[in-house]
Short mmCIF file of C-alpha atoms and ligand atoms in Angstrom, two decimals:
data_model
loop_
_atom_site.label_atom_id
_atom_site.label_comp_id
_atom_site.label_asym_id
_atom_site.label_seq_id
_atom_site.Cartn_x
_atom_site.Cartn_y
_atom_site.Cartn_z
CA MET A 1 -88.81 -64.91 197.82
CA PRO A 2 -90.44 -65.21 194.39
CA GLN A 3 -93.87 -63.69 193.87
CA PRO A 4 -96.71 -66.25 194.11
CA LEU A 5 -97.98 -67.47 190.75
CA PRO A 6 -101.66 -67.20 189.86
CA ASP A 7 -103.33 -70.52 190.83
CA SER A 8 -104.35 -71.22 187.25
CA VAL A 9 -100.75 -71.43 186.04
CA GLN A 10 -99.08 -72.99 189.08
CA SER A 11 -99.47 -76.52 187.69
CA VAL A 12 -98.12 -75.46 184.30
CA PHE A 13 -95.01 -74.08 185.99
CA GLU A 14 -94.54 -77.26 188.04
CA GLU A 15 -94.77 -79.27 184.85
CA VAL A 16 -92.16 -77.05 183.17
CA ILE A 17 -89.75 -77.70 186.03
CA ARG A 18 -90.42 -81.44 185.98
CA ARG A 19 -90.02 -81.79 182.21
CA ASN A 20 -86.95 -79.57 181.93
CA PRO A 21 -84.80 -80.50 184.93
CA GLY A 22 -81.78 -78.33 185.70
CA GLU A 23 -82.62 -75.69 183.10
CA THR A 24 -82.71 -72.84 185.60
CA GLU A 25 -82.58 -69.95 183.13
CA PHE A 26 -85.53 -71.43 181.24
CA HIS A 27 -87.51 -71.79 184.48
CA GLN A 28 -86.73 -68.16 185.32
CA ALA A 29 -87.90 -66.89 181.91
CA VAL A 30 -91.13 -68.90 182.07
CA ARG A 31 -91.87 -67.78 185.61
CA GLU A 32 -91.43 -64.12 184.71
CA VAL A 33 -94.06 -64.42 182.00
CA LEU A 34 -96.49 -66.57 184.03
CA GLU A 35 -96.41 -64.08 186.92
CA SER A 36 -98.01 -61.52 184.60
CA LEU A 37 -100.77 -63.67 183.17
CA GLY A 38 -103.26 -63.81 186.08
CA PRO A 39 -105.49 -60.94 184.86
CA VAL A 40 -105.47 -62.24 181.28
CA ILE A 41 -106.62 -65.70 182.23
CA ALA A 42 -109.32 -64.24 184.47
CA LYS A 43 -110.66 -62.23 181.56
CA HIS A 44 -110.25 -64.79 178.76
CA PRO A 45 -111.12 -68.37 179.79
CA GLN A 46 -110.49 -69.59 176.22
CA TYR A 47 -106.73 -69.48 176.88
CA THR A 48 -107.06 -71.88 179.81
CA ASP A 49 -109.59 -74.12 178.06
CA GLY A 50 -107.28 -74.38 175.07
CA GLU A 51 -104.24 -75.17 177.28
CA ILE A 52 -102.50 -72.35 175.40
CA ILE A 53 -100.03 -71.62 178.19
CA ARG A 54 -99.05 -75.28 178.61
CA ARG A 55 -98.51 -75.57 174.83
CA LEU A 56 -96.53 -72.31 174.67
CA CYS A 57 -94.04 -73.65 177.22
CA GLU A 58 -93.26 -76.70 175.08
CA PRO A 59 -91.11 -75.97 172.00
CA GLU A 60 -92.49 -77.16 168.67
CA ARG A 61 -89.13 -78.78 167.91
CA GLN A 62 -85.71 -79.06 169.58
CA ILE A 63 -82.60 -80.00 167.64
CA ILE A 64 -79.26 -80.94 169.22
CA PHE A 65 -76.33 -81.92 167.05
CA ARG A 66 -72.61 -82.70 166.92
CA VAL A 67 -70.29 -80.06 165.49
CA PRO A 68 -66.84 -81.51 164.71
CA TRP A 69 -64.11 -79.24 163.32
CA THR A 70 -60.32 -79.01 163.15
CA ASP A 71 -58.29 -76.29 164.84
CA ASP A 72 -55.24 -74.60 163.31
CA ALA A 73 -52.94 -77.27 164.77
CA GLY A 74 -54.91 -79.95 162.90
CA ARG A 75 -56.48 -81.34 166.09
CA VAL A 76 -60.08 -82.51 166.03
CA GLN A 77 -62.39 -80.37 168.19
CA LEU A 78 -65.94 -81.12 169.19
CA ASN A 79 -68.85 -78.87 170.14
CA ARG A 80 -72.57 -79.19 170.59
CA GLY A 81 -75.02 -77.30 168.39
CA PHE A 82 -78.62 -76.35 169.23
CA ARG A 83 -81.70 -74.95 167.55
CA VAL A 84 -84.91 -74.68 169.54
CA GLU A 85 -87.84 -73.93 167.26
CA PHE A 86 -90.22 -72.65 169.88
CA ASN A 87 -93.32 -71.22 168.24
CA SER A 88 -94.31 -70.55 164.64
CA ALA A 89 -97.91 -69.36 165.05
CA LEU A 90 -97.07 -65.84 163.86
CA GLY A 91 -94.46 -66.60 161.22
CA PRO A 92 -91.29 -68.59 160.59
CA PHE A 93 -89.22 -69.30 163.70
CA LYS A 94 -86.95 -66.30 164.17
CA GLY A 95 -84.12 -65.65 166.57
CA GLY A 96 -80.37 -65.51 166.87
CA LEU A 97 -77.53 -67.98 167.30
CA ARG A 98 -75.22 -67.62 170.29
CA PHE A 99 -71.64 -68.98 170.32
CA HIS A 100 -70.45 -68.95 173.92
CA PRO A 101 -69.05 -71.61 176.28
CA SER A 102 -72.02 -71.15 178.67
CA VAL A 103 -74.53 -72.30 176.03
CA TYR A 104 -76.54 -75.42 176.89
CA LEU A 105 -80.15 -76.39 176.29
CA GLY A 106 -81.47 -74.32 179.23
CA ILE A 107 -79.92 -71.11 177.87
CA VAL A 108 -81.20 -71.72 174.35
CA LYS A 109 -84.69 -72.44 175.68
CA PHE A 110 -84.84 -69.34 177.85
CA LEU A 111 -83.76 -67.22 174.88
CA GLY A 112 -86.20 -68.98 172.54
CA PHE A 113 -89.06 -68.57 174.98
CA GLU A 114 -88.38 -64.83 175.41
CA GLN A 115 -88.10 -64.49 171.67
CA ILE A 116 -91.72 -65.65 171.15
CA PHE A 117 -93.10 -62.71 173.14
CA LYS A 118 -90.53 -60.20 171.91
CA ASN A 119 -91.22 -61.03 168.28
CA SER A 120 -94.95 -60.95 168.89
CA LEU A 121 -94.64 -57.48 170.47
CA THR A 122 -92.99 -56.09 167.34
CA GLY A 123 -96.28 -56.63 165.50
CA LEU A 124 -94.32 -58.25 162.63
CA PRO A 125 -94.92 -61.74 161.18
CA ILE A 126 -92.19 -63.67 163.01
CA GLY A 127 -92.35 -66.70 165.29
CA GLY A 128 -89.81 -67.45 168.02
CA GLY A 129 -86.68 -69.61 168.09
CA LYS A 130 -83.05 -69.56 169.18
CA GLY A 131 -79.91 -71.58 168.73
CA GLY A 132 -76.19 -71.67 169.18
CA SER A 133 -73.28 -73.66 170.43
CA ASP A 134 -70.97 -74.04 173.42
CA PHE A 135 -68.11 -73.11 171.06
CA ASP A 136 -65.83 -70.43 172.56
CA PRO A 137 -64.73 -67.96 169.86
CA LYS A 138 -62.31 -66.17 172.23
CA GLY A 139 -58.74 -66.44 170.92
CA ARG A 140 -59.76 -68.42 167.83
CA SER A 141 -58.29 -67.47 164.45
CA ASP A 142 -60.41 -66.34 161.56
CA ALA A 143 -59.78 -69.69 159.82
CA GLU A 144 -60.98 -71.59 162.90
CA ILE A 145 -64.12 -69.44 163.12
CA MET A 146 -64.80 -70.23 159.46
CA ARG A 147 -64.32 -73.99 159.82
CA PHE A 148 -66.51 -74.06 162.91
CA SER A 149 -69.28 -71.96 161.29
CA GLN A 150 -69.23 -74.14 158.18
CA SER A 151 -69.47 -77.35 160.20
CA PHE A 152 -72.30 -75.87 162.28
CA MET A 153 -74.25 -75.02 159.11
CA THR A 154 -73.54 -78.42 157.54
CA GLU A 155 -76.09 -79.79 160.01
CA LEU A 156 -78.28 -76.72 160.60
CA TYR A 157 -79.08 -76.15 156.91
CA ARG A 158 -81.63 -78.99 156.76
CA HIS A 159 -83.73 -77.38 159.52
CA ILE A 160 -83.93 -73.78 158.28
CA GLY A 161 -85.32 -71.82 155.32
CA GLU A 162 -86.88 -68.44 154.60
CA TYR A 163 -90.38 -69.81 155.27
CA THR A 164 -89.32 -72.20 158.04
CA ASP A 165 -86.72 -70.82 160.41
CA VAL A 166 -84.54 -67.73 160.01
CA PRO A 167 -81.51 -67.51 162.35
CA ALA A 168 -79.41 -64.38 162.95
CA GLY A 169 -76.65 -63.34 165.34
CA ASP A 170 -76.45 -63.03 169.12
CA ILE A 171 -73.45 -63.10 171.49
CA GLY A 172 -70.39 -64.36 169.56
CA VAL A 173 -72.15 -64.27 166.18
CA GLY A 174 -71.87 -61.18 163.98
CA THR A 175 -71.63 -60.42 160.27
CA ARG A 176 -68.43 -62.47 159.89
CA GLU A 177 -70.01 -65.68 161.25
CA ILE A 178 -73.30 -65.07 159.40
CA GLY A 179 -71.20 -64.71 156.21
CA TYR A 180 -69.47 -68.06 156.66
CA MET A 181 -72.78 -69.74 157.48
CA PHE A 182 -74.62 -68.13 154.56
CA GLY A 183 -71.81 -69.19 152.21
CA GLN A 184 -72.05 -72.79 153.42
CA TYR A 185 -75.87 -72.81 153.18
CA LYS A 186 -75.61 -71.53 149.60
CA ARG A 187 -73.10 -74.23 148.64
CA ILE A 188 -75.11 -77.06 150.13
CA THR A 189 -78.51 -76.01 148.82
CA ASN A 190 -77.43 -74.39 145.53
CA ARG A 191 -79.83 -71.52 146.31
CA TYR A 192 -79.15 -67.84 146.85
CA GLU A 193 -81.86 -67.72 149.48
CA SER A 194 -81.18 -64.32 151.04
CA GLY A 195 -84.06 -64.52 153.51
CA VAL A 196 -82.72 -67.63 155.29
CA LEU A 197 -80.42 -65.65 157.61
CA THR A 198 -80.46 -62.04 158.80
CA GLY A 199 -77.61 -59.85 159.93
CA LYS A 200 -75.95 -60.26 156.54
CA GLY A 201 -73.38 -57.81 155.14
CA LEU A 202 -74.63 -54.85 153.13
CA THR A 203 -73.18 -56.08 149.81
CA TRP A 204 -74.81 -59.51 150.05
CA GLY A 205 -78.39 -58.96 151.16
CA GLY A 206 -78.04 -57.28 154.55
CA SER A 207 -80.11 -54.36 155.77
CA ARG A 208 -78.86 -50.94 156.73
CA VAL A 209 -79.29 -50.24 160.47
CA ARG A 210 -79.34 -53.99 161.36
CA THR A 211 -75.92 -53.70 163.06
CA GLU A 212 -77.02 -50.67 165.05
CA ALA A 213 -80.61 -51.81 165.60
CA THR A 214 -80.61 -53.46 169.04
CA GLY A 215 -78.67 -50.65 170.70
CA TYR A 216 -80.46 -47.85 168.84
CA GLY A 217 -83.83 -49.50 169.48
CA ALA A 218 -83.21 -49.77 173.24
CA VAL A 219 -82.35 -46.08 173.36
CA PHE A 220 -85.42 -45.14 171.29
CA PHE A 221 -87.47 -47.12 173.81
CA VAL A 222 -85.97 -45.27 176.78
CA ASP A 223 -86.46 -42.00 174.92
CA GLU A 224 -90.18 -42.83 174.78
CA MET A 225 -90.19 -43.62 178.50
CA LEU A 226 -88.58 -40.26 179.19
CA ARG A 227 -90.94 -38.48 176.82
CA ALA A 228 -93.93 -40.05 178.62
CA THR A 229 -93.00 -38.00 181.69
CA GLY A 230 -92.05 -34.87 179.75
CA ASP A 231 -88.33 -35.60 180.04
CA SER A 232 -85.47 -36.34 177.58
CA PHE A 233 -81.92 -37.70 177.40
CA GLU A 234 -80.52 -34.16 177.44
CA GLY A 235 -77.97 -33.94 180.28
CA LYS A 236 -78.62 -37.49 181.54
CA ARG A 237 -75.79 -39.53 183.01
CA VAL A 238 -75.97 -43.09 181.73
CA VAL A 239 -74.25 -46.39 182.50
CA VAL A 240 -74.22 -49.07 179.79
CA SER A 241 -72.83 -52.48 180.70
CA GLY A 242 -71.06 -54.57 178.07
CA SER A 243 -69.02 -53.33 175.12
CA GLY A 244 -70.28 -55.56 172.33
CA ASN A 245 -72.61 -54.74 169.48
CA VAL A 246 -75.63 -53.78 171.62
CA ALA A 247 -73.64 -51.60 174.04
CA ILE A 248 -71.66 -49.78 171.34
CA TYR A 249 -74.69 -48.64 169.38
CA ALA A 250 -76.66 -47.82 172.53
CA ILE A 251 -73.80 -45.50 173.52
CA GLU A 252 -73.77 -43.96 170.03
CA LYS A 253 -77.49 -43.12 170.08
CA ILE A 254 -77.44 -41.82 173.68
CA HIS A 255 -74.68 -39.40 172.74
CA GLN A 256 -76.65 -38.31 169.65
CA LEU A 257 -79.65 -37.60 171.90
CA GLY A 258 -77.68 -35.48 174.36
CA GLY A 259 -76.97 -37.97 177.16
CA THR A 260 -73.50 -38.92 178.42
CA VAL A 261 -72.42 -42.52 178.90
CA VAL A 262 -69.79 -42.55 181.61
CA ALA A 263 -69.16 -46.29 182.00
CA CYS A 264 -69.12 -49.58 180.10
CA SER A 265 -67.62 -53.00 180.74
CA ASP A 266 -66.52 -56.46 179.61
CA SER A 267 -66.28 -59.77 181.45
CA ASN A 268 -62.99 -58.68 183.09
CA GLY A 269 -63.93 -55.25 184.44
CA TYR A 270 -65.37 -51.81 183.79
CA ILE A 271 -64.16 -48.33 182.85
CA VAL A 272 -65.37 -44.94 184.07
CA ASP A 273 -64.74 -41.99 181.78
CA GLU A 274 -66.27 -38.85 183.29
CA GLN A 275 -65.83 -37.00 179.98
CA GLY A 276 -68.08 -39.54 178.26
CA ILE A 277 -67.00 -42.73 176.46
CA ASP A 278 -64.98 -41.90 173.32
CA LEU A 279 -66.86 -44.14 170.93
CA ASP A 280 -64.39 -43.98 168.04
CA LEU A 281 -61.69 -45.29 170.34
CA LEU A 282 -63.95 -47.98 171.81
CA LYS A 283 -65.04 -49.12 168.34
CA GLU A 284 -61.45 -49.27 167.15
CA ILE A 285 -60.45 -51.40 170.14
CA LYS A 286 -63.47 -53.73 170.00
CA ASN A 287 -64.19 -54.03 166.29
CA GLY A 288 -60.68 -53.37 164.99
CA HIS A 289 -58.73 -55.89 167.03
CA ARG A 290 -61.29 -57.52 169.33
CA GLY A 291 -59.60 -55.92 172.37
CA ARG A 292 -60.74 -55.32 175.98
CA VAL A 293 -62.01 -52.24 177.82
CA ALA A 294 -58.72 -52.22 179.79
CA ASP A 295 -57.04 -51.27 176.49
CA TYR A 296 -59.40 -48.26 176.30
CA ALA A 297 -58.28 -47.05 179.74
CA ALA A 298 -54.62 -47.46 178.77
CA ALA A 299 -55.12 -45.58 175.49
CA ARG A 300 -57.32 -42.72 176.74
CA GLY A 301 -55.24 -41.48 179.66
CA ALA A 302 -55.14 -40.90 183.38
CA HIS A 303 -58.66 -39.51 183.83
CA VAL A 304 -60.18 -42.93 182.96
CA ALA A 305 -60.53 -45.42 185.79
CA TYR A 306 -60.37 -49.13 185.04
CA VAL A 307 -61.84 -51.36 187.74
CA GLU A 308 -61.02 -55.03 187.40
CA GLY A 309 -63.85 -57.26 188.64
CA GLY A 310 -66.29 -55.21 190.74
CA SER A 311 -69.75 -54.08 189.72
CA ILE A 312 -70.38 -51.41 187.09
CA TRP A 313 -73.71 -50.73 188.83
CA ASP A 314 -71.82 -48.97 191.64
CA VAL A 315 -71.24 -46.08 189.22
CA PRO A 316 -73.90 -43.40 189.92
CA CYS A 317 -76.26 -42.72 186.99
CA ASP A 318 -79.74 -41.49 186.04
CA VAL A 319 -80.36 -44.27 183.51
CA ALA A 320 -78.90 -47.79 183.45
CA LEU A 321 -78.83 -50.03 180.40
CA PRO A 322 -77.67 -53.59 181.06
CA CYS A 323 -76.42 -54.69 177.61
CA ALA A 324 -74.07 -57.60 178.43
CA THR A 325 -75.72 -60.91 179.34
CA GLN A 326 -78.29 -62.75 181.48
CA ASN A 327 -78.39 -62.19 185.24
CA GLU A 328 -75.63 -59.56 185.19
CA LEU A 329 -77.66 -57.19 187.40
CA PRO A 330 -78.38 -58.95 190.72
CA GLU A 331 -80.11 -57.70 193.87
CA ASP A 332 -77.08 -55.89 195.35
CA ALA A 333 -76.58 -54.03 192.08
CA ALA A 334 -80.23 -52.97 192.07
CA ARG A 335 -79.84 -51.62 195.61
CA ALA A 336 -76.75 -49.66 194.57
CA LEU A 337 -78.63 -48.15 191.61
CA VAL A 338 -81.54 -47.14 193.84
CA ARG A 339 -79.17 -45.67 196.44
CA ASN A 340 -77.46 -43.58 193.77
CA GLY A 341 -80.70 -42.14 192.41
CA CYS A 342 -81.14 -44.09 189.17
CA THR A 343 -84.68 -43.64 187.80
CA ILE A 344 -84.82 -45.89 184.72
CA VAL A 345 -83.42 -49.36 183.98
CA ALA A 346 -83.94 -50.80 180.49
CA GLU A 347 -82.67 -54.18 179.35
CA GLY A 348 -80.56 -54.12 176.19
CA ALA A 349 -79.52 -57.72 176.81
CA ASN A 350 -81.85 -60.70 177.29
CA MET A 351 -82.89 -61.18 180.95
CA PRO A 352 -79.91 -59.31 182.45
CA THR A 353 -81.82 -58.38 185.62
CA THR A 354 -82.52 -61.10 188.19
CA PRO A 355 -86.10 -61.45 189.52
CA THR A 356 -85.13 -60.13 192.97
CA ALA A 357 -83.32 -57.17 191.42
CA ILE A 358 -86.44 -56.34 189.39
CA ARG A 359 -88.49 -56.38 192.58
CA VAL A 360 -86.03 -54.06 194.37
CA LEU A 361 -86.14 -51.60 191.47
CA ARG A 362 -89.90 -51.61 191.19
CA GLU A 363 -90.48 -51.24 194.92
CA ALA A 364 -88.20 -48.21 194.86
CA GLY A 365 -90.20 -46.67 192.00
CA VAL A 366 -87.47 -47.13 189.38
CA ARG A 367 -89.12 -47.51 185.98
CA PHE A 368 -88.08 -50.85 184.49
CA ALA A 369 -88.29 -51.93 180.82
CA PRO A 370 -87.88 -55.67 180.18
CA GLY A 371 -85.69 -56.92 177.32
CA LYS A 372 -88.55 -58.38 175.34
CA ALA A 373 -89.77 -54.83 174.81
CA ALA A 374 -86.63 -52.69 175.08
CA ASN A 375 -84.29 -54.83 172.96
CA ALA A 376 -86.81 -55.88 170.30
CA GLY A 377 -85.28 -53.44 167.79
CA GLY A 378 -82.70 -55.99 166.67
CA VAL A 379 -85.13 -58.68 165.66
CA ALA A 380 -87.58 -56.08 164.30
CA THR A 381 -84.89 -54.85 161.92
CA SER A 382 -84.19 -58.48 161.02
CA ALA A 383 -87.82 -58.67 159.93
CA LEU A 384 -87.25 -55.52 157.86
CA GLU A 385 -84.22 -57.27 156.32
CA MET A 386 -86.50 -60.20 155.41
CA GLN A 387 -88.94 -57.75 153.79
CA GLN A 388 -86.16 -56.23 151.70
CA ASN A 389 -84.91 -59.69 150.70
CA ALA A 390 -88.41 -60.81 149.69
CA SER A 391 -88.88 -57.76 147.47
CA ARG A 392 -85.23 -57.75 146.28
CA ASP A 393 -84.98 -54.19 147.50
CA SER A 394 -82.55 -52.22 149.65
CA TRP A 395 -83.71 -49.28 151.74
CA SER A 396 -81.79 -46.17 152.76
CA PHE A 397 -80.37 -45.73 156.25
CA GLU A 398 -82.82 -42.91 157.04
CA HIS A 399 -85.89 -44.87 155.93
CA THR A 400 -84.85 -47.99 157.85
CA GLU A 401 -84.00 -46.06 161.00
CA GLU A 402 -87.34 -44.29 160.83
CA ARG A 403 -89.13 -47.64 160.56
CA LEU A 404 -87.17 -48.88 163.59
CA GLN A 405 -88.02 -45.80 165.62
CA THR A 406 -91.71 -46.11 164.78
CA ILE A 407 -91.70 -49.79 165.76
CA MET A 408 -90.06 -49.00 169.11
CA ARG A 409 -92.59 -46.25 169.76
CA GLN A 410 -95.43 -48.65 168.98
CA ILE A 411 -94.00 -51.32 171.29
CA HIS A 412 -93.67 -48.74 174.05
CA ASP A 413 -97.25 -47.55 173.62
CA ARG A 414 -98.54 -51.12 173.34
CA CYS A 415 -96.89 -51.96 176.69
CA LEU A 416 -98.49 -48.97 178.41
CA THR A 417 -102.00 -49.37 176.95
CA THR A 418 -102.00 -53.09 177.73
CA ALA A 419 -100.77 -52.46 181.27
CA ASP A 420 -103.59 -49.94 181.71
CA GLU A 421 -106.18 -52.28 180.26
CA TYR A 422 -105.22 -55.06 182.70
CA GLY A 423 -105.08 -52.89 185.80
CA ALA A 424 -101.33 -52.37 186.10
CA PRO A 425 -100.75 -48.78 184.95
CA GLY A 426 -97.12 -47.92 184.16
CA ASP A 427 -95.99 -51.55 184.53
CA TYR A 428 -93.88 -52.28 181.44
CA VAL A 429 -93.28 -55.90 182.51
CA ALA A 430 -96.98 -56.74 182.71
CA GLY A 431 -97.69 -54.75 179.54
CA ALA A 432 -94.96 -56.50 177.51
CA ASN A 433 -95.80 -59.99 178.73
CA ILE A 434 -99.56 -59.63 178.26
CA ALA A 435 -99.42 -57.88 174.87
CA GLY A 436 -96.82 -60.38 173.61
CA PHE A 437 -98.83 -63.29 174.93
CA THR A 438 -102.29 -62.37 173.62
CA ARG A 439 -101.13 -61.93 170.01
CA VAL A 440 -99.50 -65.38 169.92
CA ALA A 441 -102.29 -67.01 171.91
CA ASP A 442 -104.98 -65.69 169.55
CA ALA A 443 -103.04 -66.96 166.52
CA MET A 444 -102.63 -70.38 168.15
CA LEU A 445 -106.35 -70.59 168.83
CA ALA A 446 -107.15 -69.58 165.26
CA LEU A 447 -104.83 -72.19 163.75
CA GLY A 448 -106.52 -75.16 165.43
CA LEU A 449 -104.78 -77.58 167.76
CA ILE A 450 -101.12 -76.85 167.01
N1 LIG B 501 -80.38 -62.15 168.98
C1 LIG B 501 -81.21 -61.01 168.81
C2 LIG B 501 -82.31 -61.02 169.87
O1 LIG B 501 -82.06 -61.43 170.97
C3 LIG B 501 -81.71 -60.83 167.39
C4 LIG B 501 -82.44 -61.97 166.79
C5 LIG B 501 -82.75 -61.82 165.30
O2 LIG B 501 -82.43 -60.81 164.72
O3 LIG B 501 -83.34 -62.77 164.76
O4 LIG B 501 -83.42 -60.60 169.68
#
């Protein structure tokens, strides 16, 4: 059973369901935020009077477009493209593009909605947005990826700009795709407008640490959680789901900090390597030839178990980092984690833990960090990339990583102080939602009726 919503936001939630039928992930993301807002509304009537919450739930602009392209056999293919420009009170719309067959308006809206609060929490001048396509990159050639990305940008270019909307990557979109899109934007507009996209390559306007940032940032966040109780990663056994960009760099940083990651996964199954994941091998398989974790098991030898299907959350651990995709950690998985003595769960992906799973974890005293706080390092480093582009500068790895670490520490502390202030000590969910909300809400009030 879901938690009851505060009376003052019940009608807003009903309206969201009515106006956005069938968009279940969006409903879930909205509900998770609204559940936290009771104490804020009680304290600050101006938010209710100004209908801030109702306005926040309605995107400023939603764009849906046709993306035609030809495959290598010369056949015409058709996909749907999206960009939801959710809120620009704090800065240009900012958020990634996801290329995955599951993408539809409800997914883009949930991600865009989360992005508003996440970006606000970073303390940087970025609004919230998200986009993508139901295009499936799996098995597509490099030439097909290029033709698709170019066609996608042929429509998207008119909606974006360094002061308007700044997309980046997400699932299925990395430096390669950003490159093809940036090239197409440059051709169409005749402008070398570096700040229009982030996640660029290092030789053409990208920032150091952007590739690593989401994974590193999530681990810095957990490191702060551990530090808050006088603990550290030293000797910790960790499970990281996924094996994409976020997972790989989370594993790298955990190993640097003295923890051991014993399991990771992909959509087919998971591997358990009791000696710790060999990251060079995993990187070679994933980045080198876009392989699967099953290939890792085959290459590394008999001590590695590969479990096809099944749940990675059955693997005992002290810390769990879901870094794959939404709703990948359901109630049963949460119960398994609790049973096996896990003490911290932090979301590297966006909304990977279902609402019931979150409740199970919290009731069992597992400390839980929501994605909008724990995975904000990616977008924060995108904002640092925008800063470098605006000043035509390029920072060192050390300087950029230090900035990222400071930002993650500040987000962590902001969550805890806000949770304290609103009577929910130690509650990272309440802290993240309330701190994210108040910064945007205050800007919206200041800017008049927007
Ligand atoms: N897609 C990432 C996220 O979920 C990064 C967005 C960005 O860098 O703009 O936050």
